[in-house]
CSV table of C-alpha atoms in Angstrom, one decimal:
chain,number,residue,atom,x,y,z
T,1471,GLY,CA,116.4,96.5,92.8
T,1472,ASP,CA,115.4,98.9,95.5
T,1473,SER,CA,111.8,98.8,96.6
T,1474,VAL,CA,109.3,99.9,99.3
T,1475,THR,CA,106.5,97.9,100.7
T,1476,GLN,CA,103.6,99.5,102.6
T,1477,MET,CA,100.7,97.9,104.4
T,1478,GLU,CA,97.6,97.6,102.2
T,1479,GLY,CA,94.8,100.0,102.7
T,1480,PRO,CA,92.3,101.4,103.1
T,1481,VAL,CA,92.6,102.1,106.8
T,1482,THR,CA,89.6,103.5,108.6
T,1483,LEU,CA,89.9,104.9,112.1
T,1484,SER,CA,87.8,106.8,114.5
T,1485,GLU,CA,89.0,110.3,115.6
T,1486,GLU,CA,91.6,110.2,118.4
T,1487,ALA,CA,92.6,106.6,117.6
T,1488,PHE,CA,96.3,105.6,117.3
T,1489,LEU,CA,97.7,105.2,113.8
T,1490,THR,CA,100.4,102.9,112.5
T,1491,ILE,CA,101.2,102.5,108.9
T,1492,ASN,CA,103.9,99.9,108.3
T,1493,CYS,CA,106.7,100.4,105.7
T,1494,THR,CA,109.6,98.2,105.0
T,1495,TYR,CA,112.3,98.7,102.3
T,1496,THR,CA,114.9,96.8,100.3
T,1497,ALA,CA,117.9,98.8,99.3
T,1498,THR,CA,121.6,98.6,98.6
T,1499,GLY,CA,123.6,101.1,100.5
T,1500,TYR,CA,122.1,103.5,103.0
T,1501,PRO,CA,119.1,105.3,101.5
T,1502,SER,CA,117.2,108.2,103.0
T,1503,LEU,CA,113.6,107.5,103.9
T,1504,PHE,CA,110.5,109.6,103.6
T,1505,TRP,CA,106.8,109.8,104.2
T,1506,TYR,CA,104.7,111.9,101.7
T,1507,VAL,CA,101.0,112.7,102.1
T,1508,GLN,CA,98.5,113.3,99.4
T,1509,TYR,CA,95.3,115.1,100.4
T,1510,PRO,CA,92.2,114.6,98.2
T,1511,GLY,CA,92.6,116.4,94.9
T,1512,GLU,CA,96.1,117.6,95.7
T,1513,GLY,CA,99.7,116.8,94.9
T,1514,LEU,CA,102.1,115.1,97.2
T,1515,GLN,CA,103.7,116.9,100.2
T,1516,LEU,CA,106.7,115.8,102.2
T,1517,LEU,CA,105.5,114.9,105.6
T,1518,LEU,CA,108.8,113.8,107.3
T,1519,LYS,CA,112.1,112.3,106.5
T,1520,ALA,CA,115.1,110.5,108.1
T,1521,THR,CA,118.5,110.3,106.5
T,1522,LYS,CA,120.4,107.8,108.6
T,1523,ALA,CA,119.8,104.8,110.9
T,1524,ASP,CA,118.0,105.6,114.3
T,1525,ASP,CA,117.0,109.1,113.1
T,1526,LYS,CA,113.4,110.0,113.9
T,1527,GLY,CA,111.5,112.2,111.6
T,1528,SER,CA,108.5,114.1,113.0
T,1529,ASN,CA,105.9,116.6,111.8
T,1530,LYS,CA,102.3,117.5,112.6
T,1531,GLY,CA,102.2,114.9,115.3
T,1532,PHE,CA,103.4,112.1,113.0
T,1533,GLU,CA,106.6,110.2,113.7
T,1534,ALA,CA,108.7,107.6,112.0
T,1535,THR,CA,112.1,106.1,113.1
T,1536,TYR,CA,114.6,104.7,110.6
T,1537,ARG,CA,115.3,101.1,111.7
T,1538,LYS,CA,118.2,99.7,109.8
T,1539,GLU,CA,118.1,96.3,111.6
T,1540,THR,CA,114.5,95.7,110.6
T,1541,THR,CA,114.7,97.8,107.3
T,1542,SER,CA,111.5,99.6,108.4
T,1543,PHE,CA,110.2,103.2,108.7
T,1544,HIS,CA,106.7,102.8,110.2
T,1545,LEU,CA,104.5,105.9,110.4
T,1546,GLU,CA,102.8,106.6,113.7
T,1547,LYS,CA,100.5,109.2,115.2
T,1548,GLY,CA,99.0,109.1,118.7
T,1549,SER,CA,95.7,110.7,118.0
T,1550,VAL,CA,94.4,111.1,114.5
T,1551,GLN,CA,92.0,113.8,113.3
T,1552,VAL,CA,89.5,113.9,110.5
T,1553,SER,CA,91.8,116.3,108.7
T,1554,ASP,CA,94.5,113.5,108.5
T,1555,SER,CA,92.4,111.6,106.0
T,1556,ALA,CA,94.7,111.3,103.0
T,1557,VAL,CA,96.9,108.8,101.1
T,1558,TYR,CA,100.3,108.2,102.7
T,1559,PHE,CA,103.3,107.2,100.7
T,1560,CYS,CA,106.5,105.8,102.0
T,1561,ALA,CA,109.6,106.4,99.8
T,1562,LEU,CA,113.3,106.0,99.7
T,1563,SER,CA,116.0,107.7,97.7
T,1564,THR,CA,118.0,105.6,95.3
T,1565,ILE,CA,120.7,106.2,92.8
T,1566,SER,CA,119.5,105.9,89.2
T,1567,GLY,CA,121.6,104.4,86.4
T,1568,ALA,CA,122.6,107.9,85.4
T,1569,GLY,CA,124.1,108.6,88.8
T,1570,SER,CA,121.5,111.0,90.0
T,1571,TYR,CA,119.1,110.4,92.9
T,1572,GLN,CA,115.4,109.6,92.6
T,1573,LEU,CA,112.6,108.7,94.9
T,1574,THR,CA,111.0,105.3,94.8
T,1575,PHE,CA,107.5,105.2,96.3
T,1576,GLY,CA,105.5,102.5,98.0
T,1577,LYS,CA,102.0,101.9,96.7
T,1578,GLY,CA,100.3,104.3,99.2
T,1579,THR,CA,97.9,103.7,102.1
T,1580,LYS,CA,94.6,105.4,102.1
T,1581,LEU,CA,93.6,106.6,105.6
T,1582,SER,CA,90.0,107.6,106.4
T,1583,VAL,CA,89.3,109.1,109.8
T,1584,ILE,CA,85.6,109.3,110.9
T,1585,PRO,CA,84.2,111.6,113.6
U,105,ASP,CA,101.9,132.1,93.9
U,106,THR,CA,101.8,128.4,93.0
U,107,ALA,CA,105.3,126.8,93.2
U,108,VAL,CA,104.8,124.0,90.7
U,109,SER,CA,101.9,124.5,88.3
U,110,GLN,CA,100.6,122.2,85.7
U,111,THR,CA,98.1,122.7,82.9
U,112,PRO,CA,95.6,121.5,82.1
U,113,LYS,CA,94.3,120.0,85.3
U,114,TYR,CA,91.8,117.8,83.5
U,115,LEU,CA,92.2,116.4,80.0
U,116,VAL,CA,89.7,114.1,78.2
U,117,THR,CA,90.5,113.0,74.7
U,118,GLN,CA,90.0,110.2,72.2
U,119,MET,CA,92.4,107.3,71.5
U,120,GLY,CA,94.9,108.1,68.8
U,121,ASN,CA,95.1,111.8,69.6
U,122,ASP,CA,98.2,113.8,70.6
U,123,LYS,CA,98.2,115.9,73.7
U,124,SER,CA,100.6,117.9,75.8
U,125,ILE,CA,100.8,118.7,79.5
U,126,LYS,CA,102.8,121.8,80.6
U,127,CYS,CA,104.6,122.3,83.9
U,128,GLU,CA,106.3,125.3,85.3
U,129,GLN,CA,108.1,125.9,88.6
U,130,ASN,CA,109.0,129.2,90.2
U,131,LEU,CA,111.2,127.8,92.9
U,132,GLY,CA,114.5,128.2,91.1
U,133,HIS,CA,115.1,124.5,91.2
U,134,ASP,CA,117.5,122.7,88.9
U,135,THR,CA,115.7,119.3,88.6
U,136,MET,CA,112.3,118.5,87.3
U,137,TYR,CA,110.4,115.3,87.1
U,138,TRP,CA,107.3,113.6,85.6
U,139,TYR,CA,105.6,110.9,87.6
U,140,LYS,CA,102.6,108.8,86.6
U,141,GLN,CA,100.0,107.8,89.2
U,142,ASP,CA,97.7,104.9,88.1
U,143,SER,CA,94.1,104.2,89.3
U,144,LYS,CA,95.5,102.4,92.3
U,145,LYS,CA,97.5,105.4,93.4
U,146,PHE,CA,100.8,103.8,92.5
U,147,LEU,CA,103.4,106.4,91.6
U,148,LYS,CA,106.2,105.7,89.1
U,149,ILE,CA,108.8,108.0,87.8
U,150,MET,CA,108.9,108.6,84.1
U,151,PHE,CA,111.5,111.3,83.5
U,152,SER,CA,113.9,113.5,85.3
U,153,TYR,CA,115.6,116.6,83.9
U,154,ASN,CA,118.5,118.5,85.4
U,155,ASN,CA,119.1,122.0,84.0
U,156,LYS,CA,117.3,121.0,80.7
U,157,GLU,CA,119.3,117.8,80.4
U,158,LEU,CA,117.6,114.4,80.5
U,159,ILE,CA,118.9,112.4,83.5
U,160,ILE,CA,116.3,109.7,84.1
U,161,ASN,CA,114.3,108.0,81.4
U,162,GLU,CA,112.5,105.0,82.8
U,163,THR,CA,110.9,102.4,80.6
U,164,VAL,CA,108.4,104.6,79.0
U,165,PRO,CA,107.0,104.2,75.5
U,166,ASN,CA,108.5,106.4,72.8
U,167,ARG,CA,105.1,108.0,72.4
U,168,PHE,CA,106.0,110.0,75.5
U,169,SER,CA,108.4,112.8,74.8
U,170,PRO,CA,109.5,115.3,77.5
U,171,LYS,CA,110.8,118.7,76.5
U,172,SER,CA,112.5,121.2,78.7
U,173,PRO,CA,112.9,124.6,77.0
U,174,ASP,CA,114.5,126.1,80.2
U,175,LYS,CA,115.1,124.9,83.7
U,176,ALA,CA,111.8,126.3,84.9
U,177,HIS,CA,109.7,124.3,82.4
U,178,LEU,CA,109.2,120.7,81.7
U,179,ASN,CA,106.5,119.7,79.3
U,180,LEU,CA,105.2,116.3,78.5
U,181,HIS,CA,103.9,115.4,75.0
U,182,ILE,CA,102.1,112.2,74.3
U,183,ASN,CA,101.5,110.9,70.8
U,184,SER,CA,98.9,108.3,69.7
U,185,LEU,CA,97.2,108.2,73.0
U,186,GLU,CA,96.0,104.7,74.3
U,187,LEU,CA,93.5,103.7,76.9
U,188,GLY,CA,96.3,102.7,79.2
U,189,ASP,CA,97.6,106.2,79.3
U,190,SER,CA,94.7,107.3,81.4
U,191,ALA,CA,96.2,108.3,84.7
U,192,VAL,CA,97.2,111.3,86.8
U,193,TYR,CA,100.5,112.8,85.8
U,194,PHE,CA,102.4,114.8,88.4
U,195,CYS,CA,105.2,117.2,87.7
U,196,ALA,CA,107.7,117.8,90.5
U,197,SER,CA,110.8,119.8,91.1
U,198,SER,CA,113.7,119.8,93.5
U,199,PRO,CA,117.1,121.4,94.2
U,200,LEU,CA,120.1,119.7,92.7
U,201,GLY,CA,120.4,116.2,94.3
U,202,GLY,CA,116.8,116.5,95.5
U,203,GLY,CA,116.5,112.8,95.6
U,204,LEU,CA,119.0,112.6,98.5
U,205,SER,CA,117.4,115.4,100.5
U,206,GLY,CA,113.9,114.1,99.6
U,207,GLU,CA,112.3,117.5,99.2
U,208,LEU,CA,110.4,117.1,96.0
U,209,PHE,CA,107.7,119.7,95.4
U,210,PHE,CA,104.8,118.4,93.5
U,211,GLY,CA,102.2,120.1,91.3
U,212,GLU,CA,98.5,119.3,91.7
U,213,GLY,CA,98.5,116.8,88.9
U,214,SER,CA,96.9,116.5,85.5
U,215,ARG,CA,94.2,113.9,85.2
U,216,LEU,CA,94.2,112.4,81.7
U,217,THR,CA,91.3,110.3,80.5
U,218,VAL,CA,91.5,108.6,77.2
U,219,LEU,CA,88.2,107.4,75.7
């Protein structure tokens, strides 16, 4: 079935460091891809998305490009801040058995940014 | 105003008890979901309702019974609680076909601890 694989965490970086969180997927058809972020004690928020190959999603300095040839959607940020400390989830949309769409999440990557 | 609200936020109970978690969304969305997040932060969909109709029902024990009195509410009732039910339960909502657009709106979660 469809699945998402993210790099294992936790990831600890110093402020202003470059961030990459790897995400690869397995899917039939052409899914849409997403990154969600979960700040401590909160629910998940959509960070960015891409709906077709070569699309680049971006938000709050984060970027990810939908790479169909490598089935990847890696998250990057050029200079992280302490406020970026959170758990990041890669996800893809899939069609359920009932014909509706649902999100399948990766296992999440915890990022800690230290001053 | 909170878009997706869940109550209670914390719930501590004994094995064998029955408990409910309530969810309400004021976004006018047609689809609502329940996700379970385990201690390792892994998120898995449990149920999805579309206009009060059950759409997705993943492999979840019969002890879990969702109820949607109207499209703004989706409650989760759990019978005969077990230790393994301890988790954070997230309610979410989306416009129709939200899985394709990816914009799921999450509540803050309800942390259930079974002793």
